[in-house]
Amino acid sequence: MYRLTAGGNWKILLPLSLPMLRLLWLFAVLDAVLLLDTGMLFPRESSSRELKELSGLWVFRADKSPNRNQGFERAWYKSRLAETGPVIDMPVPASYNDITQDSTLRDFIGWVWYEREVVVPARWITDEGTRVVLRVGSAHYNSVVWVNGEKVTEHAGGHLPFEAEIGSLMRKDPTRPCRITIAVNNTLTLETLPPGTIQHMNDPIKYPDGYFVQNIYFDFFNYAGIHRPVLLYTTPKVYVDDITVVTDFLDNTGFVRYQVSVKGAATATLKVTLMDKDGHCVASSNEASGVLKVVDVKLWWPYLMHENPGYLYSMEVHLMAADERSTYEDVYALPVGIRTVKVTNTQFLINNKPFYFHGVNKHEDSDIRGKGLDWPLIVKDFNLMKWLGANSFRTSHYPYAEEILQMCDRHGIVVIDECPGVGIKDIRSFGNASLAHHLDVMDELVRRDKNHPSVVMWSVANEPAAEMQPAALYFKTLITHTKALDPTRPVTFITDSNYARDKGAPYVDVICVNSYFSWYHDPGHLEVIPIQLNAQFENWYGKYQKPIIQSEYGADAVPGLHSDPPMMFTEEYQNAVLRSYHDIFDQKRKQYVIGELIWNFADFMTAQGITRVVGNKKGIFTRQRQPKAGAFILKERYWRLANETGRLPPWTKYPCSL
Ligand code: BDP
């Protein structure tokens, strides 16, 4: 048996029992987690924390100067933006691209400037024991932030949050409102994620003076701006900075290994309480780290796998500390789902039961707001996914808003969480600087999303040019690093069906393959799908003996376009592609295929080009979320799969519930 010593180390006393082995494993994995210096807990109100949302109208100005640098040269952050030149209203959160009628703003490349003045409650300023934190949910891509003309932080990359403590700055001049200026630059280079290049067109016969374009190697519109809520929140000076949980269970006992990190004081008293949904305390502790044992545990189950999916406990951390001036009390409540994830040669196991991904790939994309967070859209999409019988999605091709992951936790929708490693096609994007940034982004992603039970796998990239020589070392480093960051979740990288691009495959736990037979290959030839898809699966499995997810497949369908026999771009052709793929999935899912994710949930905007008719039309829903014929095929299939592979109580069985 093992016994826990004061320092949290285990000592061998007697042979191990099974529950003890479980505990030991939990300790080992959490100790292996590479924690970053600071946490990135989602801002939540509590008895010790207040929030002030800064969503709404901001003042906006695009820097249209030839080198896009006038804002910095003339220090636009030093005064009100309106004093620097013409400004317009801009909603936050939203992409700025589709808000006006100005095509130069839609296609703008470079720095844009946002500004907002805010008045905060007086006690935030007077109470020096209060921290005031400015948080940006995400901005595309590089950002610099000033408060009252002083720089407080900068951040590289979109899709992930960043913060700065601004209390002391606000206290410098408590009488004036606080002016927040955020400059955001959407330029993509060989070393950003996603990568891109700026091309200057110097031929005076063809292009105006100073003309340049942004080249990108991914298939979605390069929306930009402040995409997620900006807010101010408070914590006491001594505060809960981070919480990490890892869960396990044995029979009907659940285990929650946790670690709380405190900032602002060397010592603090903690009380950690795990509450069930009814608010009853099921376990508690006074330590900063330990294992909470939950008797008669209610596991977190995916949607359609259990009659009560998405069960969440609440871990309430109560901190108390004191210094010579004051006492501090902080309270933070983290939702916790108790579940396990494991991968074998042929299966993906959630709570030791085989899980089959029947889901979708999405985009954060819609009319007018672009990639801006929008609650009506989020809730509509969840209703559509549930209507469809989808139990999962992949956050193609970048991390989605944490608010979306919280919905997944609550509804039991399983997530493959992808970083923005999309469009890595140029050999120069495999260099050290690119790798260092990619590793940083994985750090930030894991730090933000590690506690979400819905997140069951990390995806480090989509369809990189992995046949290039430096890719092998690049992906080995990236995948090994990600596994070290989080030893509890499998890691994948998404490849196309070209076997030459398998450089990440030796290191991943699950092979994810995208293929577009009868579309990009042999366009119009539906008859090739069975043979090519069969060969794809046999080859990848034959080489690596790892379970496979068909991570993308599909065909464009312009809604309302019909033809029989089917022709490309009609709804009938999309249907035929889906049906043909499904036949092979049904054969292979008895062996080692563990999932299928349609490309795409909904039509989405792309750059203009000769293959795109106002965006990518591979959605089974239109961009306005109306079903095409393919949605009904998928709905029929997903409910059938749920009935076969899930554990649905009789009353939810298709078609009775629909
Ligand atoms: C895949 C890409 C995806 C594209 C899709 C398509 O992963 O981003 O949108 O092709 O062309 O290869 O529709």
PDB file of N, CA and C in Angstrom, residues 4 7 25 117 215 233 303 331 364 409 413 425 468 545 573 604 606 612 619 655:
ATOM      1  N   LEU A   4       0.259   8.727   1.669  1.00  0.00           N
ATOM      2  CA  LEU A   4       0.613  10.084   1.241  1.00  0.00           C
ATOM      3  C   LEU A   4       1.375  10.783   2.359  1.00  0.00           C
ATOM      4  N   GLY A   7       4.442  16.087   2.065  1.00  0.00           N
ATOM      5  CA  GLY A   7       4.828  16.809   0.853  1.00  0.00           C
ATOM      6  C   GLY A   7       4.101  16.321  -0.381  1.00  0.00           C
ATOM      7  N   TRP A  25      -1.529   6.583 -10.303  1.00  0.00           N
ATOM      8  CA  TRP A  25      -1.501   7.027 -11.687  1.00  0.00           C
ATOM      9  C   TRP A  25      -1.904   8.505 -11.770  1.00  0.00           C
ATOM     10  N   GLU A 117     -13.659  53.930 -23.534  1.00  0.00           N
ATOM     11  CA  GLU A 117     -13.458  54.506 -22.195  1.00  0.00           C
ATOM     12  C   GLU A 117     -14.392  53.815 -21.227  1.00  0.00           C
ATOM     13  N   ASN A 215      -0.959  36.614 -48.960  1.00  0.00           N
ATOM     14  CA  ASN A 215      -1.212  35.244 -49.413  1.00  0.00           C
ATOM     15  C   ASN A 215      -1.467  34.363 -48.194  1.00  0.00           C
ATOM     16  N   TYR A 233     -12.114  42.245 -14.787  1.00  0.00           N
ATOM     17  CA  TYR A 233     -12.590  41.508 -13.619  1.00  0.00           C
ATOM     18  C   TYR A 233     -11.648  41.753 -12.455  1.00  0.00           C
ATOM     19  N   TYR A 303     -23.138  13.050 -25.104  1.00  0.00           N
ATOM     20  CA  TYR A 303     -24.510  13.080 -25.619  1.00  0.00           C
ATOM     21  C   TYR A 303     -24.785  11.790 -26.401  1.00  0.00           C
ATOM     22  N   VAL A 331     -12.788  33.278  -3.949  1.00  0.00           N
ATOM     23  CA  VAL A 331     -13.629  32.110  -4.212  1.00  0.00           C
ATOM     24  C   VAL A 331     -13.696  31.917  -5.718  1.00  0.00           C
ATOM     25  N   GLU A 364     -15.902  29.025 -36.764  1.00  0.00           N
ATOM     26  CA  GLU A 364     -16.542  30.178 -36.145  1.00  0.00           C
ATOM     27  C   GLU A 364     -16.768  31.147 -37.296  1.00  0.00           C
ATOM     28  N   ASP A 409     -19.245  20.940 -22.542  1.00  0.00           N
ATOM     29  CA  ASP A 409     -19.186  20.258 -21.244  1.00  0.00           C
ATOM     30  C   ASP A 409     -20.599  19.966 -20.738  1.00  0.00           C
ATOM     31  N   ILE A 413     -21.145  17.218 -25.610  1.00  0.00           N
ATOM     32  CA  ILE A 413     -20.625  17.166 -26.984  1.00  0.00           C
ATOM     33  C   ILE A 413     -19.097  17.045 -26.903  1.00  0.00           C
ATOM     34  N   LYS A 425       2.527  25.245 -45.289  1.00  0.00           N
ATOM     35  CA  LYS A 425       2.828  24.665 -46.599  1.00  0.00           C
ATOM     36  C   LYS A 425       4.220  25.048 -47.108  1.00  0.00           C
ATOM     37  N   MET A 468       7.736  17.421 -46.437  1.00  0.00           N
ATOM     38  CA  MET A 468       8.993  18.177 -46.485  1.00  0.00           C
ATOM     39  C   MET A 468       9.950  17.683 -45.410  1.00  0.00           C
ATOM     40  N   GLN A 545      -1.222   0.669 -37.495  1.00  0.00           N
ATOM     41  CA  GLN A 545      -2.056  -0.042 -36.496  1.00  0.00           C
ATOM     42  C   GLN A 545      -2.580   0.895 -35.395  1.00  0.00           C
ATOM     43  N   TYR A 573     -25.479  15.500 -55.702  1.00  0.00           N
ATOM     44  CA  TYR A 573     -24.087  15.024 -55.720  1.00  0.00           C
ATOM     45  C   TYR A 573     -23.545  14.940 -54.287  1.00  0.00           C
ATOM     46  N   PHE A 604     -19.297  28.351 -45.265  1.00  0.00           N
ATOM     47  CA  PHE A 604     -18.525  29.401 -44.580  1.00  0.00           C
ATOM     48  C   PHE A 604     -17.788  30.252 -45.593  1.00  0.00           C
ATOM     49  N   THR A 606     -14.849  32.295 -47.491  1.00  0.00           N
ATOM     50  CA  THR A 606     -13.448  32.064 -47.840  1.00  0.00           C
ATOM     51  C   THR A 606     -12.934  33.297 -48.572  1.00  0.00           C
ATOM     52  N   ARG A 612     -14.513  29.054 -55.554  1.00  0.00           N
ATOM     53  CA  ARG A 612     -15.429  29.363 -54.455  1.00  0.00           C
ATOM     54  C   ARG A 612     -16.506  30.335 -54.915  1.00  0.00           C
ATOM     55  N   GLY A 619     -21.029  22.856 -46.636  1.00  0.00           N
ATOM     56  CA  GLY A 619     -21.895  22.722 -45.466  1.00  0.00           C
ATOM     57  C   GLY A 619     -23.068  21.796 -45.749  1.00  0.00           C
ATOM     58  N   PRO A 655     -37.021   6.883 -34.612  1.00  0.00           N
ATOM     59  CA  PRO A 655     -37.393   8.260 -34.876  1.00  0.00           C
ATOM     60  C   PRO A 655     -38.348   8.841 -33.825  1.00  0.00           C
TER      61      PRO A 655
END
